[in-house]
Short mmCIF file of C-alpha atoms and ligand atoms in Angstrom, two decimals:
data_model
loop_
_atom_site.label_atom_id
_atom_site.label_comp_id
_atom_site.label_asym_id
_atom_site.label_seq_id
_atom_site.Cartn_x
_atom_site.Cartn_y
_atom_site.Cartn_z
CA UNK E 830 0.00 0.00 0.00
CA UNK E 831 1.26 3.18 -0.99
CA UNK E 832 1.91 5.84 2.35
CA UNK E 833 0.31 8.94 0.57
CA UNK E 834 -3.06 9.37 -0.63
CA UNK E 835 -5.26 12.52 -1.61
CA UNK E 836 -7.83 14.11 0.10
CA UNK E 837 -10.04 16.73 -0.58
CA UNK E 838 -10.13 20.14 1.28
CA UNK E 839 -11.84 23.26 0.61
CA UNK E 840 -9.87 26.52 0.99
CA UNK E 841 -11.23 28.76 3.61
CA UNK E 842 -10.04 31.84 2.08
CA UNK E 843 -10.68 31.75 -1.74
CA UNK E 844 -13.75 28.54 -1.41
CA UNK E 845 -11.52 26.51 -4.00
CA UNK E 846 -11.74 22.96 -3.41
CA UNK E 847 -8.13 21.22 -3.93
CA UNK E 848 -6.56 17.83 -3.12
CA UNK E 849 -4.12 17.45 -0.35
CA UNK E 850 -1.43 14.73 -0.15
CA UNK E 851 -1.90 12.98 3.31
CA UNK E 852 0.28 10.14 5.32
CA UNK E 853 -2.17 6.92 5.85
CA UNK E 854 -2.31 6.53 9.32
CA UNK E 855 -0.42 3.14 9.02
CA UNK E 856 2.48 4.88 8.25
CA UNK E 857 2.35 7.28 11.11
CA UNK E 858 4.27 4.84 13.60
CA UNK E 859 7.16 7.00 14.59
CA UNK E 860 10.66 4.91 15.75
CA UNK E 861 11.50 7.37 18.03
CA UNK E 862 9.99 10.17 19.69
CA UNK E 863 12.12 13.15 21.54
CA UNK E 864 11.53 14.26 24.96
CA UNK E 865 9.66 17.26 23.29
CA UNK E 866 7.06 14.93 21.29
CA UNK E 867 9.38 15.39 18.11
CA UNK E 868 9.13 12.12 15.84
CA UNK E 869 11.58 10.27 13.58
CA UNK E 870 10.13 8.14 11.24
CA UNK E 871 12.43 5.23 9.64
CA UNK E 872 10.25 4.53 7.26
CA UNK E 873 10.81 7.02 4.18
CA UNK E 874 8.13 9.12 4.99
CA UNK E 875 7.58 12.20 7.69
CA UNK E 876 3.62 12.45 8.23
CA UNK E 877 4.85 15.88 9.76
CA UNK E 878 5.60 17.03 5.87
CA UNK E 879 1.84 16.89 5.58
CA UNK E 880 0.34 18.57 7.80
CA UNK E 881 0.61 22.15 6.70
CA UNK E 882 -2.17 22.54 3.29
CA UNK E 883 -1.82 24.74 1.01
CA UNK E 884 -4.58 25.91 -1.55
CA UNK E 885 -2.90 26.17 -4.72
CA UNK E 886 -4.82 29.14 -5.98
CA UNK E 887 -4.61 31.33 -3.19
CA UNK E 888 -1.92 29.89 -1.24
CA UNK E 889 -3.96 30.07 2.21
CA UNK E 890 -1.85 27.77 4.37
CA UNK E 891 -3.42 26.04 7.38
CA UNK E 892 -3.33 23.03 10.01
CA UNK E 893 -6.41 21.11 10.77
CA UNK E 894 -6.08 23.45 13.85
CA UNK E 895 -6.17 26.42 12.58
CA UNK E 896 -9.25 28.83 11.75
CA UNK E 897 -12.48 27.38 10.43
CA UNK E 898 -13.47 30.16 8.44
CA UNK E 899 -12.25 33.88 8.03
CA UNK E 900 -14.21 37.11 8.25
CA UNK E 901 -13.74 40.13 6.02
CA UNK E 902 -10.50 42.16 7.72
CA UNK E 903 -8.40 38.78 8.00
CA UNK E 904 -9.57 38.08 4.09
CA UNK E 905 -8.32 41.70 3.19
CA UNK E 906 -5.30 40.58 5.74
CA UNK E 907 -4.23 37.80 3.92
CA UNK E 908 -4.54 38.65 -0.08
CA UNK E 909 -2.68 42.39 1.28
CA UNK E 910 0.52 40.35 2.66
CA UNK E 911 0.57 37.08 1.07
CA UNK E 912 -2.38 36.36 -1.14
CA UNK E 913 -1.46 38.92 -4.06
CA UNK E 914 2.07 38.14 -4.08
CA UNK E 915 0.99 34.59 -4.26
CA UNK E 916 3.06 32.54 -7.60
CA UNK E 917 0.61 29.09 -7.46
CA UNK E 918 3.27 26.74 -6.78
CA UNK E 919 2.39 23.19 -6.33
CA UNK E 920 2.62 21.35 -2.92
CA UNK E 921 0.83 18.24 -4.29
CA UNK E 922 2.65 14.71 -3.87
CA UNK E 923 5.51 13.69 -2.09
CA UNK E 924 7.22 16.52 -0.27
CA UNK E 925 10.90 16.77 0.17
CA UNK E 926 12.69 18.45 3.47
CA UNK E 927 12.94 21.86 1.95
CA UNK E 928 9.18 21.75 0.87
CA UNK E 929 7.90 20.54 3.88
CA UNK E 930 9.95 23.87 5.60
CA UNK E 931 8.65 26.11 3.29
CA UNK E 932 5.06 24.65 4.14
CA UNK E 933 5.63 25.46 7.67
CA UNK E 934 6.61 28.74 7.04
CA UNK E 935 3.85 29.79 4.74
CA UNK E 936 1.39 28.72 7.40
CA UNK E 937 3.20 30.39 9.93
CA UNK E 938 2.74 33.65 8.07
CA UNK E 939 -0.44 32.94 6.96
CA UNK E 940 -1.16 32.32 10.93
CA UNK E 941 0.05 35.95 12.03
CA UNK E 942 -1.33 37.73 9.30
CA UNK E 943 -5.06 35.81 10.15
CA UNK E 944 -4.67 36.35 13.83
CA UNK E 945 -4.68 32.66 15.04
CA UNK E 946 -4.45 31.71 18.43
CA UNK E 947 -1.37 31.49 20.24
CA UNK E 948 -1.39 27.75 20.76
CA UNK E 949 -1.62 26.87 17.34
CA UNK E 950 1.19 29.40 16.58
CA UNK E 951 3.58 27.59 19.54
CA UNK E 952 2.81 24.45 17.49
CA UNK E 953 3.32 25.43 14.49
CA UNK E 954 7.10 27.57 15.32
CA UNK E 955 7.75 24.04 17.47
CA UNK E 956 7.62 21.74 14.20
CA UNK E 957 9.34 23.84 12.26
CA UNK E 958 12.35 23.51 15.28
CA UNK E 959 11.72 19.75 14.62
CA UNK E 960 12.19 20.35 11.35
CA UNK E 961 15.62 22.16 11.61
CA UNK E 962 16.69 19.11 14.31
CA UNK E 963 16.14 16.75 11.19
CA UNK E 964 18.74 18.80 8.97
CA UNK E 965 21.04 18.92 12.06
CA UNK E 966 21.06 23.01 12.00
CA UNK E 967 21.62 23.25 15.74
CA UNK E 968 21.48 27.03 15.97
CA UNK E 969 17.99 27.23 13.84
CA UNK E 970 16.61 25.16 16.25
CA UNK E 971 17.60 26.42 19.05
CA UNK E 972 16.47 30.04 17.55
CA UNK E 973 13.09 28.65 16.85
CA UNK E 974 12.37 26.25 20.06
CA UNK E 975 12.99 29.77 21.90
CA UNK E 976 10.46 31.49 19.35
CA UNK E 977 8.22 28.61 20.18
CA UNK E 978 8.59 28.67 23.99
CA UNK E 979 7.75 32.40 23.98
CA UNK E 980 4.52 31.60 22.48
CA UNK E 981 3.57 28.40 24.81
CA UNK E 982 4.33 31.08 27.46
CA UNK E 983 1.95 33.59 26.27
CA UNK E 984 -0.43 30.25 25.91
CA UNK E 985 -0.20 29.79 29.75
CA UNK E 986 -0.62 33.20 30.52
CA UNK E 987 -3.51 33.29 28.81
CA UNK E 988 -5.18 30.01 29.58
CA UNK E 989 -3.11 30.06 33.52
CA UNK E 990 -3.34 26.64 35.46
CA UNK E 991 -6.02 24.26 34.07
CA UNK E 992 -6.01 20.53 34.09
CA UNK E 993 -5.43 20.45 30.33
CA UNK E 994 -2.44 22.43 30.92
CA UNK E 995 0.29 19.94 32.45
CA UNK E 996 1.27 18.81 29.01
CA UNK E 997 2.00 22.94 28.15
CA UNK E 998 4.08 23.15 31.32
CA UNK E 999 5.74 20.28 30.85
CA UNK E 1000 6.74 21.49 27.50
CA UNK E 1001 7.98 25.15 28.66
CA UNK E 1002 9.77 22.88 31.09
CA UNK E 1003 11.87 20.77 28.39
CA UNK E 1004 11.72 23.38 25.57
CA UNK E 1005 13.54 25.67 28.30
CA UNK E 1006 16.07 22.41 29.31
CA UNK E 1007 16.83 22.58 25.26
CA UNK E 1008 18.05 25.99 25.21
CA UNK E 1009 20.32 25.59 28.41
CA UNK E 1010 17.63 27.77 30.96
CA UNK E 1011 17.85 24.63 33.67
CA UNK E 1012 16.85 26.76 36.45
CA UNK E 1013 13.39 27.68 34.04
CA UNK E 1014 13.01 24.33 33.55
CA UNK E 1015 13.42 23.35 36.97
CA UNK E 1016 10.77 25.51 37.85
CA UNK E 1017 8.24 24.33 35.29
CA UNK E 1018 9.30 20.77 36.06
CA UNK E 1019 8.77 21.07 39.65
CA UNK E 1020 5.55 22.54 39.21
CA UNK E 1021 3.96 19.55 37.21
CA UNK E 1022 5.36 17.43 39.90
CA UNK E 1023 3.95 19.07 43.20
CA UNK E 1024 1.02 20.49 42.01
CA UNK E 1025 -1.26 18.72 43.88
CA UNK E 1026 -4.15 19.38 40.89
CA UNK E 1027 -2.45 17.99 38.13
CA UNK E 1028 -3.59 14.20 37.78
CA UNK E 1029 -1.95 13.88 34.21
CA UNK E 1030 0.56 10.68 35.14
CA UNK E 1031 2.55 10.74 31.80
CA UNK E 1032 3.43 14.17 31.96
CA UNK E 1033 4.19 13.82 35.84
CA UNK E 1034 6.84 11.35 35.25
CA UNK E 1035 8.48 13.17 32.11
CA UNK E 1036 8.74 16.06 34.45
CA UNK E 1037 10.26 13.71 37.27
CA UNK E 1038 12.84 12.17 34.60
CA UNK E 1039 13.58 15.49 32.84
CA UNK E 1040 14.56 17.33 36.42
CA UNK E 1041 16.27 14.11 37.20
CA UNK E 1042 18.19 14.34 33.82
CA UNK E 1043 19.36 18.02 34.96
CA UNK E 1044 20.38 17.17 38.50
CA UNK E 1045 22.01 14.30 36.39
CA UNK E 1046 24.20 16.30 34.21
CA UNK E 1047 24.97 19.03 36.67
CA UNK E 1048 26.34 16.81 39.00
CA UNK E 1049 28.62 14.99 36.23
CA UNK E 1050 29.42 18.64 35.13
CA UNK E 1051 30.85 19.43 38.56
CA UNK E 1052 32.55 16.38 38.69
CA UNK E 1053 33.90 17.22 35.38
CA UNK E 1054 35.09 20.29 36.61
CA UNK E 1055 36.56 18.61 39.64
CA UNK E 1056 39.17 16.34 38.35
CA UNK E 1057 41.28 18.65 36.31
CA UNK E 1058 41.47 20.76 39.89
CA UNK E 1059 42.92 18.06 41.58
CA UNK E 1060 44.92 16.71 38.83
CA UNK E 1061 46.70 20.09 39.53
CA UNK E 1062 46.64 19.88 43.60
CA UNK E 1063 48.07 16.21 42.20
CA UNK E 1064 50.77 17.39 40.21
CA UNK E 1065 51.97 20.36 42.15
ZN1 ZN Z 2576 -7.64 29.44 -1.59
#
């Protein structure tokens, strides 16, 4: 059975109704998945190329999270930055690295020009991180997990404590680990783990092993540190 198949979507922005390539869910087993929810997939083909569609007469880029429809000023919005500028370049069929990045990116755009909600904006800034982490570009990444983690942040402030949101602080939690702010993390990590309201089990033990994982390194760090010291008391 072939991975891809087409689907049919209609665009919100422009009403045209276009096919989309999507990953049958078969194929969606990931072999790994990072301590952020990032998944590798051995198997030839990245479902996360697909998520981002893109109506090739307009170019209105979206997740099946994003708006359902659009009123007036976010129309007006989106053919005044993006939509008039639009060339009609395909995203049909298989998608290579660089296509699925420039997917992300449109709907990023597309997402701040339209106004979308912060969480779906977190999400999308997150994959496109994951995305980098695939090519090995460590300092996109880490640019981009940061751009990410500001938005999950404005998420929480938002939405505050809510038992939906241990997931969301375990993230800010691990996405702060990834860009070296342990004492952050500690703090987010910490909170999932004594907050007495939080019943979510999965995300109470990735907090546990994550702040375990820092004590973990910080202690090998100073012992690190250590030896060359008294290597010198040693030689002297
Ligand atoms: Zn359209």
């Amino acid at each position: 059975m072939e991975p891809l198949y087409e689907s049919k979507i209609s665009c919100i922005c422009c009403e045209t109704i276009f096919q989309s390539t999507r990953v049958r869910p078969s194929f969606k087993r990931a072999s790994a998945v990072d301590s952020d929810f990032c998944g590798h997939y051995d198997n030839g083909v990245n479902p996360d190329f697909y998520v981002v569609r893109i109506c090739p007469s307009c170019g209105f880029a979206s997740t099946e999270n994003g708006l359902d429809k659009l009123n007036d000023t976010q129309k007006k919005n989106y053919y005044d930055r993006i939509g008039n500028n639009w060339k009609g370049q395909s995203f049909n069929g298989e998608r290579t690295a660089e296509q699925a990045m420039a997917s992300y990116k449109l709907a990023l755009l597309t997402a701040q020009v339209t106004g979308v909600k912060d969480r779906v904006i977190a999400g999308l800034l997150h994959h496109i991180a994951w995305l980098y982490r695939y090519e090995k570009n460590v300092a996109e990444e880490q640019r981009f997990l940061k751009f990410a983690l500001e938005a999950y942040v404005r998420v929480f402030e938002l939405e505050g404590v809510s038992v939906n949101n241990a997931k969301l602080m375990y993230l800010m939690g691990e996405l702060n680990r990834r860009i070296g702010e342990l004492n952050e993390a500690v703090k987010w990590f910490s909170r999932v783990v004594n907050d007495k309201k939080i019943m979510d089990a999965a995300m109470i033990r990735a907090s546990r092993e994550q702040w375990q994982l820092i004590r973990q390194e910080a202690e090998e760090n100073r012992l690190g540190k250590a030896k060359p010291a008294s290597q010198e008391v040693g030689s002297a």
